[in-house]
Coordinates of C-alpha atoms in Angstrom, one line a residue:
M1 CA 96.8 133.7 99.0
E2 CA 93.6 133.3 100.8
H3 CA 92.5 129.8 101.6
A4 CA 88.9 128.5 102.0
L5 CA 89.9 125.3 103.6
F6 CA 87.0 123.0 103.8
I7 CA 86.8 119.7 106.2
Y8 CA 84.6 117.0 106.7
N9 CA 83.0 117.4 110.3
T10 CA 82.1 113.8 111.8
L11 CA 79.6 115.7 114.1
S12 CA 77.6 117.2 110.9
R13 CA 78.3 114.5 108.6
R14 CA 79.5 117.0 105.6
K15 CA 82.3 119.2 104.7
E16 CA 82.5 122.5 106.4
L17 CA 84.3 125.9 105.9
F18 CA 87.1 125.9 108.5
K19 CA 86.7 129.1 110.6
P20 CA 88.5 128.9 113.9
L21 CA 87.0 130.2 117.3
H22 CA 90.0 132.6 117.7
E23 CA 91.3 134.5 114.3
G24 CA 94.7 133.2 113.4
R25 CA 94.9 130.5 116.1
V26 CA 93.9 126.8 116.1
G27 CA 93.4 124.5 118.8
M28 CA 93.9 120.9 117.9
Y29 CA 93.8 117.7 120.1
V30 CA 94.5 114.3 118.6
C31 CA 94.2 110.8 120.7
G32 CA 97.4 109.4 120.9
P33 CA 98.7 105.9 121.5
T34 CA 98.0 103.5 124.4
V35 CA 101.9 102.7 125.1
Y36 CA 102.1 99.1 126.0
G37 CA 103.4 97.8 122.6
D38 CA 105.3 99.0 119.5
A39 CA 103.5 101.2 117.1
H40 CA 102.1 99.7 113.9
L41 CA 100.5 100.8 110.5
G42 CA 97.4 101.4 112.2
H43 CA 99.1 104.1 114.6
A44 CA 100.9 105.5 111.8
R45 CA 97.6 106.3 109.8
P46 CA 96.4 109.0 112.5
A47 CA 99.6 110.3 113.0
V48 CA 100.4 110.9 109.5
T49 CA 96.9 112.2 108.9
F50 CA 97.0 114.9 111.7
D51 CA 100.5 115.9 110.8
L52 CA 99.4 116.8 107.4
L53 CA 96.6 118.8 109.0
F54 CA 99.2 120.3 111.4
R55 CA 101.7 121.3 108.4
Y56 CA 99.0 122.7 106.3
L57 CA 97.3 124.7 109.0
Q58 CA 100.8 126.4 109.8
H59 CA 101.7 126.6 106.2
I60 CA 98.6 128.8 105.2
G61 CA 99.4 131.0 108.4
Y62 CA 97.6 129.8 111.6
K63 CA 99.6 129.5 114.7
V64 CA 98.5 126.1 115.9
R65 CA 98.6 124.5 119.4
Y66 CA 98.5 120.8 118.7
V67 CA 98.0 118.5 121.6
R68 CA 98.5 114.8 121.1
N69 CA 98.0 112.7 124.3
I70 CA 99.7 109.4 125.7
T71 CA 97.6 107.0 127.3
D72 CA 99.5 105.4 130.3
V73 CA 96.6 104.3 132.6
G74 CA 92.9 103.4 132.5
H75 CA 92.5 101.9 129.3
L76 CA 91.2 98.3 129.9
E77 CA 91.4 95.4 128.0
H78 CA 87.6 95.2 126.9
D79 CA 84.9 98.0 126.4
A80 CA 86.7 100.6 128.8
D81 CA 85.0 99.1 131.8
E82 CA 86.1 95.4 131.9
G83 CA 89.3 93.6 132.4
E84 CA 92.7 94.5 133.3
D85 CA 94.7 97.9 132.5
K86 CA 96.8 97.1 129.4
I87 CA 99.8 98.6 130.7
A88 CA 99.6 97.0 134.2
K89 CA 99.0 93.8 132.3
K90 CA 102.3 94.1 130.4
A91 CA 104.0 95.4 133.4
R92 CA 102.7 92.1 135.3
L93 CA 103.9 89.8 132.7
E94 CA 107.4 91.3 132.2
Q95 CA 107.9 92.1 135.9
L96 CA 108.6 95.7 135.3
E97 CA 107.1 99.0 136.8
P98 CA 104.0 100.2 134.8
M99 CA 105.9 103.5 134.1
E100 CA 108.9 101.7 132.7
V101 CA 106.7 100.0 130.3
A102 CA 104.8 103.3 129.5
Q103 CA 108.2 105.2 129.0
Y104 CA 109.8 102.6 127.2
Y105 CA 106.8 102.4 124.4
T106 CA 106.5 106.2 124.5
N107 CA 110.3 106.4 123.4
R108 CA 109.9 103.9 120.8
F109 CA 106.6 105.5 119.4
N110 CA 108.0 108.8 119.1
A111 CA 111.2 107.4 117.4
A112 CA 109.0 105.6 114.8
M113 CA 107.0 108.9 114.4
A114 CA 110.1 110.9 113.8
R115 CA 111.4 108.4 111.0
L116 CA 108.0 108.8 109.4
G117 CA 108.4 112.8 109.3
V118 CA 105.8 113.3 111.7
L119 CA 106.5 116.4 113.7
P120 CA 106.1 116.6 117.4
P121 CA 103.2 117.9 118.8
S122 CA 103.0 121.3 120.9
I123 CA 102.1 119.7 124.0
E124 CA 102.2 115.5 124.5
P125 CA 100.6 115.2 128.1
H126 CA 100.2 111.8 129.7
A127 CA 97.1 110.6 131.7
T128 CA 99.1 109.8 134.6
G129 CA 100.3 113.2 135.0
H130 CA 96.8 114.7 135.0
I131 CA 94.9 112.5 137.7
I132 CA 94.0 115.7 139.5
E133 CA 92.3 117.4 136.6
Q134 CA 90.4 114.1 135.7
Q135 CA 89.2 113.8 139.3
E136 CA 88.0 117.6 139.1
L137 CA 86.3 116.5 136.0
V138 CA 84.4 113.6 137.8
Q139 CA 83.2 116.0 140.6
Q140 CA 82.0 118.4 138.4
I141 CA 79.5 115.6 136.7
L142 CA 78.6 114.4 139.9
D143 CA 77.8 117.9 141.1
N144 CA 75.6 118.5 137.9
G145 CA 73.7 115.3 138.8
Y146 CA 75.0 113.2 135.8
A147 CA 77.1 110.8 137.5
Y148 CA 76.6 108.6 140.7
E149 CA 79.1 106.6 143.1
S150 CA 78.6 102.9 143.6
N151 CA 81.0 100.8 145.7
G152 CA 84.0 103.4 145.4
S153 CA 83.4 103.7 141.6
V154 CA 81.6 106.6 139.7
Y155 CA 79.7 105.9 136.6
F156 CA 78.4 108.5 133.9
D157 CA 74.5 108.2 134.0
V158 CA 73.9 107.9 130.3
V159 CA 70.1 107.5 130.7
K160 CA 70.0 110.7 132.9
Y161 CA 72.1 112.5 130.5
N162 CA 69.8 111.7 127.4
Q163 CA 66.7 113.0 128.9
D164 CA 68.6 116.6 129.2
H165 CA 70.6 116.3 126.0
K166 CA 71.4 113.9 123.3
Y167 CA 73.7 110.8 123.7
G168 CA 74.8 109.7 120.4
I169 CA 75.1 112.6 118.3
L170 CA 78.5 111.8 117.0
S171 CA 78.0 108.4 116.0
G172 CA 74.3 108.6 115.1
R173 CA 73.4 105.9 117.5
N174 CA 70.0 106.0 119.7
L175 CA 70.3 105.2 123.3
E176 CA 68.0 101.8 122.3
D177 CA 70.8 100.8 119.9
V178 CA 73.7 101.5 122.4
H179 CA 71.6 99.3 125.0
D180 CA 71.0 96.5 122.5
A181 CA 74.6 96.4 121.7
S182 CA 75.8 96.2 125.3
R183 CA 76.7 92.9 126.8
E184 CA 77.0 91.8 130.5
L185 CA 80.1 93.6 131.6
D186 CA 82.5 93.0 134.8
G187 CA 81.1 95.4 137.5
V188 CA 77.7 95.9 135.9
G189 CA 75.9 95.1 138.9
E190 CA 77.3 98.4 140.2
K191 CA 75.7 100.3 137.3
K192 CA 72.3 101.6 137.1
N193 CA 72.1 100.9 133.3
Q194 CA 74.3 98.6 131.1
V195 CA 75.1 101.8 128.9
D196 CA 76.7 103.8 131.8
F197 CA 80.6 104.1 131.7
A198 CA 83.1 104.5 134.2
L199 CA 84.5 108.1 135.2
W200 CA 86.3 106.5 138.2
K201 CA 87.2 103.0 139.0
K202 CA 88.0 101.4 142.5
A203 CA 91.2 99.7 142.2
Q204 CA 91.0 95.8 143.0
P205 CA 93.6 94.6 145.6
E206 CA 95.6 93.2 142.6
H207 CA 95.5 96.4 140.7
I208 CA 98.9 98.1 140.9
M209 CA 98.1 101.6 139.4
R210 CA 96.0 103.4 141.7
W211 CA 95.5 106.8 143.4
P212 CA 93.7 108.3 146.3
S213 CA 90.5 110.1 145.6
P214 CA 87.4 111.2 147.4
W215 CA 85.8 107.8 146.4
S216 CA 88.3 105.4 146.7
Q217 CA 91.8 104.1 145.8
G218 CA 91.5 103.7 142.2
F219 CA 92.2 105.1 138.7
P220 CA 90.4 107.1 136.0
G221 CA 88.2 105.7 133.3
W222 CA 89.7 105.8 129.9
H223 CA 87.3 108.6 128.3
C224 CA 88.2 111.1 131.2
E225 CA 91.9 112.0 130.2
C226 CA 91.0 113.4 126.8
T227 CA 88.3 115.6 128.1
A228 CA 90.2 116.8 131.1
M229 CA 93.6 117.6 129.3
G230 CA 91.7 118.9 126.0
R231 CA 90.2 121.4 128.4
K232 CA 93.5 122.2 130.4
Y233 CA 95.5 123.0 127.5
L234 CA 93.0 124.3 124.8
G235 CA 90.2 125.8 127.0
E236 CA 86.5 124.9 127.2
E237 CA 86.0 125.3 123.6
F238 CA 88.6 124.5 120.7
D239 CA 88.5 124.0 117.1
I240 CA 89.4 120.4 116.1
H241 CA 89.5 117.0 117.8
G242 CA 90.9 114.1 115.8
G243 CA 91.5 110.5 115.8
G244 CA 90.7 107.0 114.3
M245 CA 87.2 106.4 113.1
D246 CA 87.3 103.3 115.6
L247 CA 87.2 106.1 118.4
V248 CA 83.9 107.7 117.3
F249 CA 82.0 105.3 119.6
P250 CA 82.4 104.9 122.5
H251 CA 85.4 107.2 123.0
H252 CA 84.7 110.4 121.5
E253 CA 80.8 109.8 122.2
C254 CA 81.8 109.7 125.7
E255 CA 83.9 112.7 125.5
I256 CA 81.2 114.8 124.4
A257 CA 78.8 113.7 127.2
Q258 CA 81.5 114.5 129.6
A259 CA 82.1 118.1 128.3
V260 CA 78.4 119.0 128.2
A261 CA 77.8 117.4 131.6
S262 CA 80.6 119.2 133.3
Q263 CA 80.5 122.7 131.7
G264 CA 77.0 122.8 130.2
H265 CA 78.0 123.0 126.4
P266 CA 80.1 121.1 123.9
M267 CA 83.8 121.6 123.9
V268 CA 84.9 120.7 120.1
K269 CA 83.8 122.6 117.1
Y270 CA 85.1 120.1 114.4
W271 CA 85.4 116.3 114.8
M272 CA 87.7 114.5 112.0
H273 CA 88.3 111.1 111.9
N274 CA 90.6 108.9 109.7
N275 CA 89.7 105.7 108.4
M276 CA 91.1 102.4 109.0
I277 CA 94.1 100.2 107.8
T278 CA 92.9 96.7 106.7
I279 CA 94.6 93.4 106.1
A280 CA 92.4 91.2 103.8
G281 CA 89.4 93.6 104.5
K282 CA 89.8 93.4 108.4
K283 CA 91.0 95.9 110.5
M284 CA 94.5 96.2 111.6
G285 CA 95.1 96.1 115.3
K286 CA 96.6 94.4 118.4
S287 CA 93.3 93.0 119.4
Y288 CA 93.0 91.3 116.1
N289 CA 96.7 90.0 116.1
N290 CA 97.1 90.8 112.5
F291 CA 99.3 93.8 112.9
I292 CA 102.6 94.7 111.3
T293 CA 105.0 97.0 113.4
L294 CA 106.5 100.0 111.9
D295 CA 110.0 98.4 112.7
Q296 CA 108.9 95.4 111.0
F297 CA 108.1 97.4 107.8
F298 CA 111.6 99.2 108.1
T299 CA 113.4 95.8 108.4
G300 CA 111.2 93.4 106.3
D301 CA 111.0 91.1 109.3
H302 CA 107.5 89.8 109.0
P303 CA 106.1 87.0 107.1
L304 CA 103.6 89.0 105.1
L305 CA 106.2 91.4 103.8
E306 CA 108.1 90.7 100.6
Q307 CA 110.8 93.3 101.3
A308 CA 111.6 96.1 103.7
Y309 CA 110.1 99.6 103.1
T310 CA 111.7 103.0 104.1
P311 CA 109.8 105.2 106.4
M312 CA 108.9 107.7 103.6
T313 CA 107.6 104.9 101.5
I314 CA 105.1 104.2 104.3
R315 CA 104.2 107.8 104.6
F316 CA 103.9 108.2 100.8
F317 CA 101.5 104.9 100.8
L318 CA 99.4 106.5 103.4
L319 CA 99.1 110.0 101.7
Q320 CA 98.4 108.4 98.2
A321 CA 94.9 107.7 100.0
H322 CA 92.5 110.2 101.1
Y323 CA 92.5 110.1 105.0
R324 CA 88.8 109.1 105.1
S325 CA 89.0 106.3 102.8
T326 CA 89.9 102.7 103.9
V327 CA 93.6 101.6 103.1
D328 CA 94.3 97.9 102.4
F329 CA 97.6 96.5 103.0
G330 CA 99.5 94.8 100.5
N331 CA 102.9 94.5 99.1
D332 CA 101.8 95.4 95.5
A333 CA 100.4 98.8 96.9
L334 CA 103.4 99.4 98.9
Q335 CA 105.9 98.7 95.8
A336 CA 103.6 101.2 93.7
A337 CA 104.1 103.7 96.5
K338 CA 107.8 103.1 96.5
K339 CA 107.9 103.9 92.7
G340 CA 105.6 107.0 92.8
L341 CA 107.9 108.3 95.9
D342 CA 110.9 107.7 93.7
R343 CA 109.1 109.5 90.5
L344 CA 108.6 112.6 92.7
M345 CA 112.0 112.6 94.2
D346 CA 113.5 112.2 90.8
A347 CA 111.6 114.9 89.5
V348 CA 112.9 117.2 92.2
K349 CA 116.4 116.2 91.8
Q350 CA 116.1 116.8 87.9
L351 CA 114.8 120.3 88.5
E352 CA 118.3 121.1 89.9
R353 CA 120.0 120.0 86.5
I354 CA 117.8 121.9 84.1
E355 CA 119.1 124.8 82.2
P356 CA 116.6 127.6 81.6
V357 CA 116.5 129.7 78.6
G358 CA 115.2 132.9 77.2
K359 CA 111.7 134.2 76.9
K360 CA 111.0 132.0 73.9
A361 CA 110.8 128.9 76.1
T362 CA 107.7 126.6 75.7
I363 CA 107.1 126.7 79.5
G364 CA 106.6 130.1 81.3
I365 CA 105.6 131.1 84.7
E366 CA 101.8 130.5 83.9
Y367 CA 102.4 126.8 84.2
A368 CA 103.9 126.8 87.8
Q369 CA 101.1 129.1 88.9
E370 CA 98.5 127.0 87.6
L371 CA 99.8 123.9 89.3
E372 CA 100.3 125.4 92.6
K373 CA 96.7 126.8 92.5
K374 CA 95.5 123.1 91.7
C375 CA 97.9 121.5 94.7
Y376 CA 96.2 124.3 97.0
E377 CA 92.7 123.6 95.8
A378 CA 93.1 120.1 96.3
M379 CA 94.4 120.6 99.8
D380 CA 91.6 123.1 100.7
D381 CA 89.3 120.3 99.7
D382 CA 89.3 118.3 103.1
L383 CA 93.3 117.6 102.7
N384 CA 92.6 115.7 99.4
S385 CA 96.4 114.5 99.4
P386 CA 96.0 111.9 96.6
I387 CA 94.5 114.6 94.2
C388 CA 97.5 116.9 95.2
I389 CA 99.9 113.9 94.5
S390 CA 98.2 113.3 91.1
H391 CA 99.0 117.0 90.0
L392 CA 102.5 116.7 91.1
F393 CA 102.7 113.4 89.1
D394 CA 101.3 115.2 86.0
A395 CA 104.2 117.8 86.5
C396 CA 106.7 115.0 86.6
R397 CA 106.0 114.5 83.1
I398 CA 107.0 118.0 82.2
V399 CA 110.0 117.8 84.2
N400 CA 111.1 114.5 82.2
S401 CA 110.3 116.6 79.0
L402 CA 112.6 119.5 80.0
V403 CA 115.4 117.2 80.9
D404 CA 115.0 115.5 77.5
R405 CA 115.1 119.0 76.0
K406 CA 111.8 118.4 74.3
E407 CA 110.7 121.3 76.2
T408 CA 112.4 124.5 77.4
I409 CA 111.5 126.7 80.4
T410 CA 112.2 130.4 81.4
A411 CA 114.6 130.9 84.8
E412 CA 111.4 132.6 86.4
A413 CA 109.4 129.6 85.6
L414 CA 112.1 127.1 87.0
E415 CA 112.3 128.8 90.1
A416 CA 108.6 129.0 90.6
L417 CA 108.1 125.2 89.4
T418 CA 110.9 124.1 91.9
K419 CA 109.4 126.0 94.6
V420 CA 106.0 124.4 93.9
F421 CA 107.6 120.8 94.3
H422 CA 109.5 121.9 97.5
T423 CA 106.5 123.4 99.3
F424 CA 104.0 120.5 98.5
C425 CA 106.4 117.6 98.6
F426 CA 108.6 118.7 101.8
D427 CA 106.6 121.2 103.6
I428 CA 103.2 120.2 103.3
L429 CA 103.1 116.3 102.3
G430 CA 106.1 116.1 104.9
L431 CA 108.3 113.9 102.5
Q432 CA 111.9 113.6 103.0
R433 CA 114.8 112.6 100.6
E434 CA 116.1 109.4 101.8
D435 CA 119.7 109.9 100.1
N436 CA 121.1 111.0 103.7
G437 CA 120.9 114.5 102.6
N438 CA 124.5 114.4 101.2
A439 CA 123.9 117.2 98.8
E440 CA 127.7 117.6 98.2
R441 CA 128.1 113.9 97.2
E442 CA 125.0 114.1 95.0
A443 CA 126.5 117.1 93.0
A444 CA 129.8 115.3 92.7
F445 CA 128.1 112.2 91.3
G446 CA 126.0 114.1 88.7
A447 CA 129.2 116.2 87.6
A448 CA 131.1 112.7 87.2
V449 CA 128.2 111.5 84.8
D450 CA 128.3 114.8 82.8
L451 CA 132.0 114.4 82.5
L452 CA 131.7 111.0 81.1
L453 CA 128.9 112.3 78.7
D454 CA 131.3 115.2 77.5
L455 CA 134.1 112.7 76.8
R456 CA 131.5 110.5 75.0
A457 CA 130.5 113.8 72.8
Q458 CA 134.0 114.4 71.9
A459 CA 134.3 110.9 70.8
K460 CA 131.4 111.0 68.6
A461 CA 132.6 114.3 67.4
A462 CA 136.0 112.4 66.4
K463 CA 133.8 109.4 65.1
D464 CA 135.3 107.3 67.7
W465 CA 132.2 105.1 67.7
A466 CA 133.7 102.5 69.8
T467 CA 134.6 104.8 72.6
S468 CA 131.1 106.3 72.3
D469 CA 129.3 103.2 72.5
K470 CA 131.6 101.8 75.5
I471 CA 131.0 104.8 77.5
R472 CA 127.0 104.7 76.8
N473 CA 127.1 100.7 77.6
A474 CA 128.9 100.9 80.6
L475 CA 126.6 103.7 82.2
A476 CA 123.6 101.6 81.0
E477 CA 125.0 98.6 83.0
L478 CA 125.2 100.9 86.2
G479 CA 121.5 101.8 85.6
F480 CA 121.7 105.2 83.7
L481 CA 119.3 105.7 80.8
V482 CA 121.1 107.8 78.2
K483 CA 119.0 109.9 75.6
D484 CA 120.6 111.5 72.6
T485 CA 118.7 114.8 71.5
K486 CA 119.7 117.4 69.1
D487 CA 120.9 119.4 71.9
G488 CA 123.2 116.8 73.3
A489 CA 122.9 114.0 75.7
T490 CA 120.6 113.7 78.9
W491 CA 120.9 111.2 81.4
K492 CA 118.7 109.8 84.2
L493 CA 119.3 106.9 87.0
C494 CA 116.7 104.4 86.4
K495 CA 117.4 102.3 89.9

């Protein structure tokens, strides 16, 4: 099946037909976490968003090299050039080595992502492992005249760059807006202009993360790592760069400037950004102290949580909204997501119990083919996962009708319908069954219920109404909904 995949390009501010630079192959870079604390729901949003893209690109036939970095140096507390390194500060407060902090939270981040069903990237480079590449980038920018050294630090000359190119093409900001929005920063006296940003920072005596360089003992600016590592693993030009919308400015804007200033041309063809998670309309984040960690969601141990939520409920909650829309946290929304997920997983399970009939069935292969077509159309339209899910929900009603024997289906159509559910629920949306995968136990469980219903049918045939009602009532107390149809009884677990 040919796919015309359209994705929204932040750079052009419109949906564009996706055409990779190299046929059949995709290079994708996504900004990963700064590892100084546990992952929260805001970290899960880009991870799930670009996992969906990664899965879909592979599903439709592309070979994808997916790079997602780990920031373990250079991300300062304020505006990228001011304050203490976030990891170094955590290490100082806890009396640990900075790399001990980084490794601990990297391990916890990856464990949380695995529980969410997020596939590992092809490459997961660390900023501290690519100091040489970042120094080479800085030197290239200096050699091309778009940076200057000042007291052992190196700054990007935004004003000079803007004269020859255009600073602000991604965010839509002009230099005057950026200048007016700037405030007095620590070390601004070293800069020619307030808007200039650090490529290399000279380490103060108390700064414990430092490397030798031609300019000073210091560390790279936060923006350098993605430009340097993206180029190392994906080349001077690659297809997709992703991240949260909060990174458009200044991080991704600075990345574009660094690429053009160092190599003379842009590096990225499509820029993709997911929107934010909010709480009461305010962005969720560590800087706002309003975040809920993923572990807290999984345990329910947070004052804003009414209950614990499974990893798949969190994933489904995120997928029910388009990646470019804002998602506001709320227990009601999460509980609705749980019900929706249960509905989908129940339909998958019920498909395994349906008995097909001959050619006179009311549901034929055409129904499954049309459902598949609609789901692919939704995904090809800028990864519209909520529309894809809505089509699957519509199909759940058909599955329930088949279980209740109000509809019938051919063997060919049943196989095709089952394949559609498995393809989109598991392969593309990345959902997982949360029954611990014990298929044998589930089969035995279903067989036991069917046996009870056979005994009830025998009791009814013998007009033993007391036994018949006793079996039905006992099943109801256990949460089973039993329906009598002209072709026999059907059942479904409703809790």
